[in-house]
Protein backbone atom coordinates (compact mmCIF):
# COMPACT_ATOMS: atom_id res chain seq x y z
CA UNK A 1 0.00 0.00 0.00
CA UNK A 2 1.60 3.24 -1.20
CA UNK A 3 -0.48 5.51 1.03
CA UNK A 4 -2.01 7.29 -1.98
CA UNK A 5 -5.75 6.83 -2.26
CA UNK A 6 -7.96 7.33 -5.29
CA UNK A 7 -11.72 7.28 -5.67
CA UNK A 8 -13.70 5.89 -7.31
CA UNK A 9 -12.04 2.63 -8.41
CA UNK A 10 -14.27 2.28 -11.42
CA UNK A 11 -16.39 4.76 -13.33
CA UNK A 12 -18.69 4.07 -16.25
CA UNK A 13 -20.28 7.01 -18.01
CA UNK A 14 -21.58 8.12 -21.39
CA UNK A 15 -20.04 10.31 -24.05
CA UNK A 16 -20.49 14.02 -23.46
CA UNK A 17 -20.63 13.65 -19.70
CA UNK A 18 -18.37 15.12 -17.04
CA UNK A 19 -16.66 13.22 -14.21
CA UNK A 20 -14.41 14.06 -11.28
CA UNK A 21 -11.63 11.80 -10.05
CA UNK A 22 -10.26 12.30 -6.56
CA UNK A 23 -6.82 11.69 -5.10
CA UNK A 24 -5.40 11.96 -1.59
CA UNK A 25 -1.59 12.02 -1.43
CA UNK A 26 0.60 10.29 1.14
CA UNK A 27 0.79 12.06 4.45
CA UNK A 28 3.35 14.86 4.18
CA UNK A 29 3.61 14.83 0.39
CA UNK A 30 3.09 18.24 -1.20
CA UNK A 31 3.24 17.29 -4.88
CA UNK A 32 0.47 15.51 -6.75
CA UNK A 33 0.74 14.20 -10.30
CA UNK A 34 -1.90 12.83 -12.66
CA UNK A 35 -1.21 10.22 -15.34
CA UNK A 36 -3.32 8.52 -17.98
CA UNK A 37 -2.63 4.92 -19.00
CA UNK A 38 -4.19 3.61 -22.20
CA UNK A 39 -3.35 0.72 -24.47
CA UNK A 40 -2.36 2.88 -27.42
CA UNK A 41 -0.59 5.76 -25.60
CA UNK A 42 0.98 3.96 -22.65
CA UNK A 43 1.57 5.98 -19.48
CA UNK A 44 1.30 9.70 -20.13
CA UNK A 45 1.93 12.51 -17.66
CA UNK A 46 -0.99 14.93 -17.50
CA UNK A 47 -0.34 17.58 -14.86
CA UNK A 48 1.49 18.31 -11.59
CA UNK A 49 0.49 20.39 -8.58
CA UNK A 50 2.73 21.45 -5.74
CA UNK A 51 1.22 22.82 -2.55
CA UNK A 52 -1.86 24.05 -4.37
CA UNK A 53 -0.17 25.52 -7.41
CA UNK A 54 0.09 24.09 -10.90
CA UNK A 55 3.75 23.27 -11.61
CA UNK A 56 3.92 21.34 -14.87
CA UNK A 57 1.65 20.33 -17.69
CA UNK A 58 2.00 17.35 -19.94
CA UNK A 59 -0.32 15.94 -22.55
CA UNK A 60 -3.48 17.20 -20.92
CA UNK A 61 -6.43 18.05 -23.13
CA UNK A 62 -8.25 21.37 -22.77
CA UNK A 63 -11.37 19.40 -21.78
CA UNK A 64 -9.48 18.20 -18.71
CA UNK A 65 -8.62 20.29 -15.68
CA UNK A 66 -7.28 19.68 -12.21
CA UNK A 67 -6.82 21.42 -8.91
CA UNK A 68 -5.18 20.83 -5.56
CA UNK A 69 -6.99 21.94 -2.45
CA UNK A 70 -5.59 23.41 0.82
CA UNK A 71 -5.74 19.96 2.46
CA UNK A 72 -3.54 18.79 -0.48
CA UNK A 73 -6.04 16.41 -2.01
CA UNK A 74 -6.49 16.80 -5.75
CA UNK A 75 -9.28 16.40 -8.26
CA UNK A 76 -9.07 15.74 -11.96
CA UNK A 77 -12.10 16.91 -13.93
CA UNK A 78 -12.82 15.38 -17.30
CA UNK A 79 -15.57 16.95 -19.40
CA UNK A 80 -17.24 16.40 -22.78
CA UNK A 81 -16.06 12.84 -22.53
CA UNK A 82 -15.23 10.88 -25.66
CA UNK A 83 -14.80 7.15 -26.20
CA UNK A 84 -11.05 7.67 -26.46
CA UNK A 85 -10.90 9.00 -22.91
CA UNK A 86 -11.48 5.49 -21.60
CA UNK A 87 -8.32 4.69 -19.67
CA UNK A 88 -6.78 4.07 -16.29
CA UNK A 89 -6.05 7.34 -14.49
CA UNK A 90 -3.35 7.32 -11.85
CA UNK A 91 -2.51 9.83 -9.22
CA UNK A 92 0.97 9.94 -7.67
CA UNK A 93 2.54 11.99 -4.92
CA UNK A 94 6.02 12.95 -3.82
CA UNK A 95 7.53 14.83 -0.88
CA UNK A 96 8.46 17.87 -2.93
CA UNK A 97 8.91 18.79 -6.55
CA UNK A 98 12.69 18.91 -6.75
CA UNK A 99 15.70 16.68 -6.39
CA UNK A 100 16.11 12.99 -7.14
CA UNK A 101 12.69 12.18 -5.85
CA UNK A 102 10.41 9.22 -6.42
CA UNK A 103 6.69 9.21 -6.88
CA UNK A 104 4.24 6.93 -5.11
CA UNK A 105 1.25 5.83 -7.12
CA UNK A 106 -2.33 5.22 -6.14
CA UNK A 107 -4.32 2.18 -7.33
CA UNK A 108 -5.92 4.14 -10.16
CA UNK A 109 -9.42 4.91 -11.40
CA UNK A 110 -10.61 2.94 -14.40
CA UNK A 111 -12.81 5.13 -16.56
CA UNK A 112 -15.02 3.57 -19.20
CA UNK A 113 -16.85 5.89 -21.59
CA UNK A 114 -19.68 4.24 -23.52
CA UNK B 1 15.91 15.36 -24.35
CA UNK B 2 15.21 12.68 -21.79
CA UNK B 3 13.75 9.37 -22.93
CA UNK B 4 13.91 5.66 -22.20
CA UNK B 5 13.66 2.68 -24.53
CA UNK B 6 12.70 -0.73 -23.22
CA UNK B 7 14.19 -3.16 -25.67
CA UNK B 8 11.74 -6.04 -25.13
CA UNK B 9 7.98 -5.77 -24.98
CA UNK B 10 7.65 -9.33 -23.65
CA UNK B 11 10.05 -11.54 -21.71
CA UNK B 12 9.27 -15.11 -20.69
CA UNK B 13 11.34 -17.07 -18.16
CA UNK B 14 10.99 -20.25 -16.15
CA UNK B 15 10.63 -20.08 -12.40
CA UNK B 16 14.03 -20.16 -10.73
CA UNK B 17 15.94 -18.82 -13.73
CA UNK B 18 17.49 -15.33 -14.02
CA UNK B 19 15.53 -12.30 -15.19
CA UNK B 20 16.95 -9.58 -17.44
CA UNK B 21 14.81 -6.63 -18.52
CA UNK B 22 16.66 -4.20 -20.73
CA UNK B 23 16.43 -0.42 -20.73
CA UNK B 24 18.45 2.21 -22.57
CA UNK B 25 18.15 5.87 -21.68
CA UNK B 26 18.85 9.18 -23.30
CA UNK B 27 19.61 12.21 -21.17
CA UNK B 28 21.40 15.51 -21.65
CA UNK B 29 22.49 15.52 -18.00
CA UNK B 30 23.12 13.03 -15.23
CA UNK B 31 19.81 11.19 -15.09
CA UNK B 32 17.57 10.03 -12.30
CA UNK B 33 16.30 6.60 -13.33
CA UNK B 34 13.69 4.33 -11.83
CA UNK B 35 12.11 0.95 -12.34
CA UNK B 36 8.44 0.55 -11.48
CA UNK B 37 6.34 -2.62 -11.51
CA UNK B 38 2.63 -2.93 -12.21
CA UNK B 39 0.84 -6.13 -11.28
CA UNK B 40 -2.46 -6.88 -13.03
CA UNK B 41 -5.20 -4.49 -11.96
CA UNK B 42 -2.87 -2.75 -9.53
CA UNK B 43 -1.12 0.59 -9.31
CA UNK B 44 2.56 1.15 -9.94
CA UNK B 45 5.10 0.24 -7.28
CA UNK B 46 8.62 1.62 -7.12
CA UNK B 47 11.21 -1.17 -7.39
CA UNK B 48 14.38 0.89 -7.23
CA UNK B 49 15.95 4.21 -8.14
CA UNK B 50 19.31 5.51 -9.37
CA UNK B 51 20.29 9.01 -8.34
CA UNK B 52 24.05 9.23 -9.17
CA UNK B 53 25.27 7.51 -6.02
CA UNK B 54 26.24 3.80 -6.40
CA UNK B 55 25.95 2.48 -9.95
CA UNK B 56 24.59 -0.85 -8.72
CA UNK B 57 21.22 -0.24 -7.16
CA UNK B 58 19.39 -2.82 -5.05
CA UNK B 59 15.63 -2.74 -4.89
CA UNK B 60 12.79 -4.66 -3.37
CA UNK B 61 11.96 -8.32 -3.93
CA UNK B 62 15.54 -9.22 -4.92
CA UNK B 63 15.70 -6.97 -7.98
CA UNK B 64 18.71 -4.85 -8.82
CA UNK B 65 19.82 -2.61 -11.68
CA UNK B 66 23.17 -1.38 -12.87
CA UNK B 67 23.70 2.09 -14.29
CA UNK B 68 26.21 2.00 -17.14
CA UNK B 69 26.96 5.43 -18.49
CA UNK B 70 29.18 4.17 -21.32
CA UNK B 71 26.34 2.01 -22.60
CA UNK B 72 23.52 4.41 -21.57
CA UNK B 73 21.80 1.41 -20.03
CA UNK B 74 19.92 0.67 -16.83
CA UNK B 75 18.99 -3.01 -17.07
CA UNK B 76 16.92 -4.70 -14.36
CA UNK B 77 17.97 -8.13 -13.13
CA UNK B 78 16.98 -10.77 -10.62
CA UNK B 79 18.95 -13.97 -10.01
CA UNK B 80 15.96 -16.27 -9.67
CA UNK B 81 12.44 -15.58 -10.94
CA UNK B 82 9.39 -16.29 -8.83
CA UNK B 83 5.85 -16.79 -10.07
CA UNK B 84 4.81 -13.61 -8.24
CA UNK B 85 7.24 -11.59 -10.40
CA UNK B 86 4.88 -11.88 -13.38
CA UNK B 87 3.89 -8.28 -14.09
CA UNK B 88 4.62 -5.30 -16.31
CA UNK B 89 7.84 -3.42 -15.65
CA UNK B 90 8.50 0.19 -16.57
CA UNK B 91 11.84 1.92 -16.93
CA UNK B 92 11.46 5.61 -16.10
CA UNK B 93 13.60 8.73 -16.37
CA UNK B 94 12.99 12.01 -14.59
CA UNK B 95 12.77 15.05 -16.81
CA UNK B 96 13.34 18.54 -15.52
CA UNK B 97 11.05 21.18 -16.93
CA UNK B 98 11.79 24.89 -16.72
CA UNK B 99 14.74 26.72 -15.24
CA UNK B 100 14.31 26.75 -11.51
CA UNK B 101 14.55 23.00 -10.91
CA UNK B 102 11.20 22.82 -9.23
CA UNK B 103 9.49 21.35 -12.21
CA UNK B 104 9.77 17.66 -12.91
CA UNK B 105 7.93 14.90 -14.63
CA UNK B 106 8.52 11.20 -15.18
CA UNK B 107 8.96 9.81 -18.67
CA UNK B 108 7.87 6.17 -18.87
CA UNK B 109 9.12 3.52 -21.23
CA UNK B 110 6.60 1.43 -23.13
CA UNK B 111 6.85 -1.37 -20.58
CA UNK B 112 8.06 -4.98 -20.59
CA UNK B 113 5.60 -7.72 -19.73
CA UNK B 114 7.32 -10.49 -17.77
CA UNK B 115 5.80 -13.96 -17.83
CA UNK B 116 7.08 -16.61 -15.42
CA UNK B 117 6.40 -20.26 -16.22
CA UNK B 118 6.48 -23.16 -13.74
PDB file of C-alpha atoms in Angstrom:
ATOM      1  CA  UNK A   1       0.000   0.000   0.000  1.00  0.00           C
ATOM      2  CA  UNK A   2       1.600   3.244  -1.203  1.00  0.00           C
ATOM      3  CA  UNK A   3      -0.477   5.508   1.032  1.00  0.00           C
ATOM      4  CA  UNK A   4      -2.010   7.294  -1.979  1.00  0.00           C
ATOM      5  CA  UNK A   5      -5.754   6.827  -2.264  1.00  0.00           C
ATOM      6  CA  UNK A   6      -7.959   7.334  -5.294  1.00  0.00           C
ATOM      7  CA  UNK A   7     -11.719   7.283  -5.671  1.00  0.00           C
ATOM      8  CA  UNK A   8     -13.704   5.889  -7.311  1.00  0.00           C
ATOM      9  CA  UNK A   9     -12.036   2.630  -8.406  1.00  0.00           C
ATOM     10  CA  UNK A  10     -14.267   2.278 -11.425  1.00  0.00           C
ATOM     11  CA  UNK A  11     -16.386   4.759 -13.333  1.00  0.00           C
ATOM     12  CA  UNK A  12     -18.692   4.069 -16.247  1.00  0.00           C
ATOM     13  CA  UNK A  13     -20.282   7.010 -18.005  1.00  0.00           C
ATOM     14  CA  UNK A  14     -21.578   8.118 -21.392  1.00  0.00           C
ATOM     15  CA  UNK A  15     -20.042  10.308 -24.054  1.00  0.00           C
ATOM     16  CA  UNK A  16     -20.491  14.015 -23.463  1.00  0.00           C
ATOM     17  CA  UNK A  17     -20.633  13.652 -19.697  1.00  0.00           C
ATOM     18  CA  UNK A  18     -18.366  15.119 -17.043  1.00  0.00           C
ATOM     19  CA  UNK A  19     -16.655  13.220 -14.212  1.00  0.00           C
ATOM     20  CA  UNK A  20     -14.414  14.062 -11.278  1.00  0.00           C
ATOM     21  CA  UNK A  21     -11.628  11.800 -10.051  1.00  0.00           C
ATOM     22  CA  UNK A  22     -10.258  12.302  -6.561  1.00  0.00           C
ATOM     23  CA  UNK A  23      -6.822  11.694  -5.097  1.00  0.00           C
ATOM     24  CA  UNK A  24      -5.403  11.959  -1.589  1.00  0.00           C
ATOM     25  CA  UNK A  25      -1.586  12.023  -1.425  1.00  0.00           C
ATOM     26  CA  UNK A  26       0.598  10.287   1.143  1.00  0.00           C
ATOM     27  CA  UNK A  27       0.786  12.059   4.446  1.00  0.00           C
ATOM     28  CA  UNK A  28       3.351  14.865   4.184  1.00  0.00           C
ATOM     29  CA  UNK A  29       3.614  14.834   0.394  1.00  0.00           C
ATOM     30  CA  UNK A  30       3.086  18.238  -1.202  1.00  0.00           C
ATOM     31  CA  UNK A  31       3.236  17.293  -4.883  1.00  0.00           C
ATOM     32  CA  UNK A  32       0.467  15.513  -6.746  1.00  0.00           C
ATOM     33  CA  UNK A  33       0.744  14.202 -10.302  1.00  0.00           C
ATOM     34  CA  UNK A  34      -1.903  12.835 -12.656  1.00  0.00           C
ATOM     35  CA  UNK A  35      -1.211  10.221 -15.336  1.00  0.00           C
ATOM     36  CA  UNK A  36      -3.321   8.521 -17.982  1.00  0.00           C
ATOM     37  CA  UNK A  37      -2.630   4.919 -18.998  1.00  0.00           C
ATOM     38  CA  UNK A  38      -4.191   3.612 -22.201  1.00  0.00           C
ATOM     39  CA  UNK A  39      -3.349   0.720 -24.471  1.00  0.00           C
ATOM     40  CA  UNK A  40      -2.358   2.879 -27.418  1.00  0.00           C
ATOM     41  CA  UNK A  41      -0.588   5.762 -25.600  1.00  0.00           C
ATOM     42  CA  UNK A  42       0.979   3.958 -22.646  1.00  0.00           C
ATOM     43  CA  UNK A  43       1.572   5.976 -19.482  1.00  0.00           C
ATOM     44  CA  UNK A  44       1.299   9.703 -20.134  1.00  0.00           C
ATOM     45  CA  UNK A  45       1.931  12.513 -17.664  1.00  0.00           C
ATOM     46  CA  UNK A  46      -0.990  14.930 -17.504  1.00  0.00           C
ATOM     47  CA  UNK A  47      -0.342  17.578 -14.862  1.00  0.00           C
ATOM     48  CA  UNK A  48       1.488  18.308 -11.591  1.00  0.00           C
ATOM     49  CA  UNK A  49       0.490  20.394  -8.580  1.00  0.00           C
ATOM     50  CA  UNK A  50       2.733  21.447  -5.740  1.00  0.00           C
ATOM     51  CA  UNK A  51       1.218  22.822  -2.546  1.00  0.00           C
ATOM     52  CA  UNK A  52      -1.865  24.046  -4.365  1.00  0.00           C
ATOM     53  CA  UNK A  53      -0.169  25.518  -7.410  1.00  0.00           C
ATOM     54  CA  UNK A  54       0.094  24.091 -10.898  1.00  0.00           C
ATOM     55  CA  UNK A  55       3.748  23.267 -11.608  1.00  0.00           C
ATOM     56  CA  UNK A  56       3.925  21.344 -14.866  1.00  0.00           C
ATOM     57  CA  UNK A  57       1.654  20.334 -17.688  1.00  0.00           C
ATOM     58  CA  UNK A  58       2.003  17.353 -19.939  1.00  0.00           C
ATOM     59  CA  UNK A  59      -0.323  15.939 -22.552  1.00  0.00           C
ATOM     60  CA  UNK A  60      -3.477  17.203 -20.923  1.00  0.00           C
ATOM     61  CA  UNK A  61      -6.433  18.045 -23.126  1.00  0.00           C
ATOM     62  CA  UNK A  62      -8.249  21.369 -22.771  1.00  0.00           C
ATOM     63  CA  UNK A  63     -11.367  19.397 -21.784  1.00  0.00           C
ATOM     64  CA  UNK A  64      -9.480  18.200 -18.706  1.00  0.00           C
ATOM     65  CA  UNK A  65      -8.621  20.291 -15.679  1.00  0.00           C
ATOM     66  CA  UNK A  66      -7.281  19.681 -12.207  1.00  0.00           C
ATOM     67  CA  UNK A  67      -6.818  21.420  -8.911  1.00  0.00           C
ATOM     68  CA  UNK A  68      -5.178  20.825  -5.564  1.00  0.00           C
ATOM     69  CA  UNK A  69      -6.988  21.944  -2.455  1.00  0.00           C
ATOM     70  CA  UNK A  70      -5.595  23.407   0.820  1.00  0.00           C
ATOM     71  CA  UNK A  71      -5.738  19.956   2.457  1.00  0.00           C
ATOM     72  CA  UNK A  72      -3.536  18.789  -0.480  1.00  0.00           C
ATOM     73  CA  UNK A  73      -6.039  16.411  -2.011  1.00  0.00           C
ATOM     74  CA  UNK A  74      -6.486  16.804  -5.750  1.00  0.00           C
ATOM     75  CA  UNK A  75      -9.283  16.399  -8.256  1.00  0.00           C
ATOM     76  CA  UNK A  76      -9.074  15.736 -11.964  1.00  0.00           C
ATOM     77  CA  UNK A  77     -12.101  16.910 -13.930  1.00  0.00           C
ATOM     78  CA  UNK A  78     -12.824  15.376 -17.305  1.00  0.00           C
ATOM     79  CA  UNK A  79     -15.567  16.955 -19.400  1.00  0.00           C
ATOM     80  CA  UNK A  80     -17.243  16.401 -22.778  1.00  0.00           C
ATOM     81  CA  UNK A  81     -16.059  12.838 -22.528  1.00  0.00           C
ATOM     82  CA  UNK A  82     -15.230  10.878 -25.658  1.00  0.00           C
ATOM     83  CA  UNK A  83     -14.805   7.149 -26.195  1.00  0.00           C
ATOM     84  CA  UNK A  84     -11.048   7.671 -26.458  1.00  0.00           C
ATOM     85  CA  UNK A  85     -10.902   9.005 -22.905  1.00  0.00           C
ATOM     86  CA  UNK A  86     -11.484   5.489 -21.599  1.00  0.00           C
ATOM     87  CA  UNK A  87      -8.320   4.686 -19.668  1.00  0.00           C
ATOM     88  CA  UNK A  88      -6.776   4.070 -16.287  1.00  0.00           C
ATOM     89  CA  UNK A  89      -6.049   7.342 -14.488  1.00  0.00           C
ATOM     90  CA  UNK A  90      -3.348   7.316 -11.851  1.00  0.00           C
ATOM     91  CA  UNK A  91      -2.506   9.833  -9.219  1.00  0.00           C
ATOM     92  CA  UNK A  92       0.970   9.936  -7.666  1.00  0.00           C
ATOM     93  CA  UNK A  93       2.536  11.988  -4.921  1.00  0.00           C
ATOM     94  CA  UNK A  94       6.022  12.951  -3.817  1.00  0.00           C
ATOM     95  CA  UNK A  95       7.526  14.834  -0.880  1.00  0.00           C
ATOM     96  CA  UNK A  96       8.456  17.869  -2.932  1.00  0.00           C
ATOM     97  CA  UNK A  97       8.914  18.793  -6.547  1.00  0.00           C
ATOM     98  CA  UNK A  98      12.690  18.914  -6.746  1.00  0.00           C
ATOM     99  CA  UNK A  99      15.703  16.682  -6.386  1.00  0.00           C
ATOM    100  CA  UNK A 100      16.108  12.987  -7.141  1.00  0.00           C
ATOM    101  CA  UNK A 101      12.692  12.177  -5.851  1.00  0.00           C
ATOM    102  CA  UNK A 102      10.412   9.218  -6.423  1.00  0.00           C
ATOM    103  CA  UNK A 103       6.685   9.210  -6.883  1.00  0.00           C
ATOM    104  CA  UNK A 104       4.243   6.929  -5.110  1.00  0.00           C
ATOM    105  CA  UNK A 105       1.247   5.832  -7.124  1.00  0.00           C
ATOM    106  CA  UNK A 106      -2.330   5.218  -6.138  1.00  0.00           C
ATOM    107  CA  UNK A 107      -4.321   2.184  -7.325  1.00  0.00           C
ATOM    108  CA  UNK A 108      -5.918   4.135 -10.159  1.00  0.00           C
ATOM    109  CA  UNK A 109      -9.421   4.911 -11.401  1.00  0.00           C
ATOM    110  CA  UNK A 110     -10.611   2.936 -14.395  1.00  0.00           C
ATOM    111  CA  UNK A 111     -12.812   5.133 -16.562  1.00  0.00           C
ATOM    112  CA  UNK A 112     -15.022   3.570 -19.202  1.00  0.00           C
ATOM    113  CA  UNK A 113     -16.846   5.887 -21.594  1.00  0.00           C
ATOM    114  CA  UNK A 114     -19.682   4.244 -23.515  1.00  0.00           C
TER     115      UNK A 114
ATOM    116  CA  UNK B   1      15.906  15.362 -24.345  1.00  0.00           C
ATOM    117  CA  UNK B   2      15.211  12.684 -21.794  1.00  0.00           C
ATOM    118  CA  UNK B   3      13.755   9.365 -22.932  1.00  0.00           C
ATOM    119  CA  UNK B   4      13.913   5.659 -22.203  1.00  0.00           C
ATOM    120  CA  UNK B   5      13.656   2.680 -24.527  1.00  0.00           C
ATOM    121  CA  UNK B   6      12.701  -0.727 -23.224  1.00  0.00           C
ATOM    122  CA  UNK B   7      14.190  -3.162 -25.669  1.00  0.00           C
ATOM    123  CA  UNK B   8      11.738  -6.038 -25.130  1.00  0.00           C
ATOM    124  CA  UNK B   9       7.976  -5.767 -24.984  1.00  0.00           C
ATOM    125  CA  UNK B  10       7.646  -9.332 -23.653  1.00  0.00           C
ATOM    126  CA  UNK B  11      10.052 -11.537 -21.711  1.00  0.00           C
ATOM    127  CA  UNK B  12       9.268 -15.112 -20.690  1.00  0.00           C
ATOM    128  CA  UNK B  13      11.339 -17.073 -18.163  1.00  0.00           C
ATOM    129  CA  UNK B  14      10.994 -20.247 -16.149  1.00  0.00           C
ATOM    130  CA  UNK B  15      10.626 -20.079 -12.396  1.00  0.00           C
ATOM    131  CA  UNK B  16      14.031 -20.164 -10.726  1.00  0.00           C
ATOM    132  CA  UNK B  17      15.942 -18.815 -13.731  1.00  0.00           C
ATOM    133  CA  UNK B  18      17.486 -15.327 -14.019  1.00  0.00           C
ATOM    134  CA  UNK B  19      15.534 -12.303 -15.191  1.00  0.00           C
ATOM    135  CA  UNK B  20      16.950  -9.581 -17.440  1.00  0.00           C
ATOM    136  CA  UNK B  21      14.805  -6.632 -18.518  1.00  0.00           C
ATOM    137  CA  UNK B  22      16.665  -4.203 -20.727  1.00  0.00           C
ATOM    138  CA  UNK B  23      16.431  -0.420 -20.734  1.00  0.00           C
ATOM    139  CA  UNK B  24      18.451   2.214 -22.571  1.00  0.00           C
ATOM    140  CA  UNK B  25      18.151   5.867 -21.678  1.00  0.00           C
ATOM    141  CA  UNK B  26      18.845   9.177 -23.302  1.00  0.00           C
ATOM    142  CA  UNK B  27      19.607  12.210 -21.170  1.00  0.00           C
ATOM    143  CA  UNK B  28      21.400  15.507 -21.652  1.00  0.00           C
ATOM    144  CA  UNK B  29      22.486  15.523 -18.000  1.00  0.00           C
ATOM    145  CA  UNK B  30      23.124  13.026 -15.229  1.00  0.00           C
ATOM    146  CA  UNK B  31      19.810  11.192 -15.086  1.00  0.00           C
ATOM    147  CA  UNK B  32      17.570  10.028 -12.297  1.00  0.00           C
ATOM    148  CA  UNK B  33      16.304   6.595 -13.332  1.00  0.00           C
ATOM    149  CA  UNK B  34      13.691   4.328 -11.831  1.00  0.00           C
ATOM    150  CA  UNK B  35      12.108   0.946 -12.335  1.00  0.00           C
ATOM    151  CA  UNK B  36       8.438   0.555 -11.483  1.00  0.00           C
ATOM    152  CA  UNK B  37       6.343  -2.620 -11.509  1.00  0.00           C
ATOM    153  CA  UNK B  38       2.629  -2.932 -12.211  1.00  0.00           C
ATOM    154  CA  UNK B  39       0.835  -6.128 -11.278  1.00  0.00           C
ATOM    155  CA  UNK B  40      -2.465  -6.882 -13.025  1.00  0.00           C
ATOM    156  CA  UNK B  41      -5.201  -4.490 -11.961  1.00  0.00           C
ATOM    157  CA  UNK B  42      -2.867  -2.753  -9.529  1.00  0.00           C
ATOM    158  CA  UNK B  43      -1.119   0.588  -9.311  1.00  0.00           C
ATOM    159  CA  UNK B  44       2.561   1.148  -9.941  1.00  0.00           C
ATOM    160  CA  UNK B  45       5.097   0.237  -7.277  1.00  0.00           C
ATOM    161  CA  UNK B  46       8.623   1.621  -7.116  1.00  0.00           C
ATOM    162  CA  UNK B  47      11.207  -1.173  -7.386  1.00  0.00           C
ATOM    163  CA  UNK B  48      14.379   0.890  -7.231  1.00  0.00           C
ATOM    164  CA  UNK B  49      15.945   4.213  -8.145  1.00  0.00           C
ATOM    165  CA  UNK B  50      19.308   5.511  -9.369  1.00  0.00           C
ATOM    166  CA  UNK B  51      20.288   9.011  -8.345  1.00  0.00           C
ATOM    167  CA  UNK B  52      24.051   9.230  -9.173  1.00  0.00           C
ATOM    168  CA  UNK B  53      25.271   7.506  -6.016  1.00  0.00           C
ATOM    169  CA  UNK B  54      26.239   3.801  -6.400  1.00  0.00           C
ATOM    170  CA  UNK B  55      25.955   2.482  -9.948  1.00  0.00           C
ATOM    171  CA  UNK B  56      24.588  -0.853  -8.715  1.00  0.00           C
ATOM    172  CA  UNK B  57      21.217  -0.240  -7.163  1.00  0.00           C
ATOM    173  CA  UNK B  58      19.390  -2.819  -5.050  1.00  0.00           C
ATOM    174  CA  UNK B  59      15.629  -2.737  -4.895  1.00  0.00           C
ATOM    175  CA  UNK B  60      12.788  -4.657  -3.373  1.00  0.00           C
ATOM    176  CA  UNK B  61      11.958  -8.320  -3.929  1.00  0.00           C
ATOM    177  CA  UNK B  62      15.540  -9.225  -4.919  1.00  0.00           C
ATOM    178  CA  UNK B  63      15.702  -6.972  -7.985  1.00  0.00           C
ATOM    179  CA  UNK B  64      18.710  -4.846  -8.825  1.00  0.00           C
ATOM    180  CA  UNK B  65      19.816  -2.611 -11.676  1.00  0.00           C
ATOM    181  CA  UNK B  66      23.172  -1.378 -12.874  1.00  0.00           C
ATOM    182  CA  UNK B  67      23.701   2.089 -14.288  1.00  0.00           C
ATOM    183  CA  UNK B  68      26.214   2.000 -17.138  1.00  0.00           C
ATOM    184  CA  UNK B  69      26.965   5.434 -18.491  1.00  0.00           C
ATOM    185  CA  UNK B  70      29.184   4.170 -21.320  1.00  0.00           C
ATOM    186  CA  UNK B  71      26.338   2.012 -22.603  1.00  0.00           C
ATOM    187  CA  UNK B  72      23.515   4.407 -21.568  1.00  0.00           C
ATOM    188  CA  UNK B  73      21.799   1.409 -20.028  1.00  0.00           C
ATOM    189  CA  UNK B  74      19.918   0.674 -16.830  1.00  0.00           C
ATOM    190  CA  UNK B  75      18.990  -3.011 -17.074  1.00  0.00           C
ATOM    191  CA  UNK B  76      16.921  -4.699 -14.365  1.00  0.00           C
ATOM    192  CA  UNK B  77      17.968  -8.132 -13.131  1.00  0.00           C
ATOM    193  CA  UNK B  78      16.979 -10.772 -10.624  1.00  0.00           C
ATOM    194  CA  UNK B  79      18.951 -13.973 -10.012  1.00  0.00           C
ATOM    195  CA  UNK B  80      15.956 -16.265  -9.666  1.00  0.00           C
ATOM    196  CA  UNK B  81      12.442 -15.578 -10.936  1.00  0.00           C
ATOM    197  CA  UNK B  82       9.389 -16.288  -8.832  1.00  0.00           C
ATOM    198  CA  UNK B  83       5.853 -16.786 -10.070  1.00  0.00           C
ATOM    199  CA  UNK B  84       4.815 -13.613  -8.241  1.00  0.00           C
ATOM    200  CA  UNK B  85       7.238 -11.589 -10.399  1.00  0.00           C
ATOM    201  CA  UNK B  86       4.878 -11.882 -13.383  1.00  0.00           C
ATOM    202  CA  UNK B  87       3.891  -8.277 -14.090  1.00  0.00           C
ATOM    203  CA  UNK B  88       4.624  -5.297 -16.315  1.00  0.00           C
ATOM    204  CA  UNK B  89       7.844  -3.422 -15.651  1.00  0.00           C
ATOM    205  CA  UNK B  90       8.498   0.194 -16.575  1.00  0.00           C
ATOM    206  CA  UNK B  91      11.838   1.920 -16.926  1.00  0.00           C
ATOM    207  CA  UNK B  92      11.460   5.606 -16.097  1.00  0.00           C
ATOM    208  CA  UNK B  93      13.602   8.734 -16.374  1.00  0.00           C
ATOM    209  CA  UNK B  94      12.995  12.010 -14.593  1.00  0.00           C
ATOM    210  CA  UNK B  95      12.772  15.050 -16.805  1.00  0.00           C
ATOM    211  CA  UNK B  96      13.340  18.537 -15.523  1.00  0.00           C
ATOM    212  CA  UNK B  97      11.055  21.178 -16.931  1.00  0.00           C
ATOM    213  CA  UNK B  98      11.795  24.895 -16.718  1.00  0.00           C
ATOM    214  CA  UNK B  99      14.743  26.717 -15.237  1.00  0.00           C
ATOM    215  CA  UNK B 100      14.307  26.753 -11.512  1.00  0.00           C
ATOM    216  CA  UNK B 101      14.549  22.999 -10.907  1.00  0.00           C
ATOM    217  CA  UNK B 102      11.203  22.823  -9.231  1.00  0.00           C
ATOM    218  CA  UNK B 103       9.494  21.352 -12.208  1.00  0.00           C
ATOM    219  CA  UNK B 104       9.775  17.655 -12.909  1.00  0.00           C
ATOM    220  CA  UNK B 105       7.926  14.900 -14.633  1.00  0.00           C
ATOM    221  CA  UNK B 106       8.523  11.202 -15.180  1.00  0.00           C
ATOM    222  CA  UNK B 107       8.961   9.810 -18.670  1.00  0.00           C
ATOM    223  CA  UNK B 108       7.866   6.169 -18.865  1.00  0.00           C
ATOM    224  CA  UNK B 109       9.116   3.517 -21.227  1.00  0.00           C
ATOM    225  CA  UNK B 110       6.599   1.425 -23.131  1.00  0.00           C
ATOM    226  CA  UNK B 111       6.854  -1.372 -20.582  1.00  0.00           C
ATOM    227  CA  UNK B 112       8.056  -4.982 -20.593  1.00  0.00           C
ATOM    228  CA  UNK B 113       5.603  -7.725 -19.732  1.00  0.00           C
ATOM    229  CA  UNK B 114       7.322 -10.486 -17.767  1.00  0.00           C
ATOM    230  CA  UNK B 115       5.797 -13.959 -17.831  1.00  0.00           C
ATOM    231  CA  UNK B 116       7.085 -16.614 -15.420  1.00  0.00           C
ATOM    232  CA  UNK B 117       6.401 -20.263 -16.215  1.00  0.00           C
ATOM    233  CA  UNK B 118       6.480 -23.160 -13.738  1.00  0.00           C
TER     234      UNK B 118
END
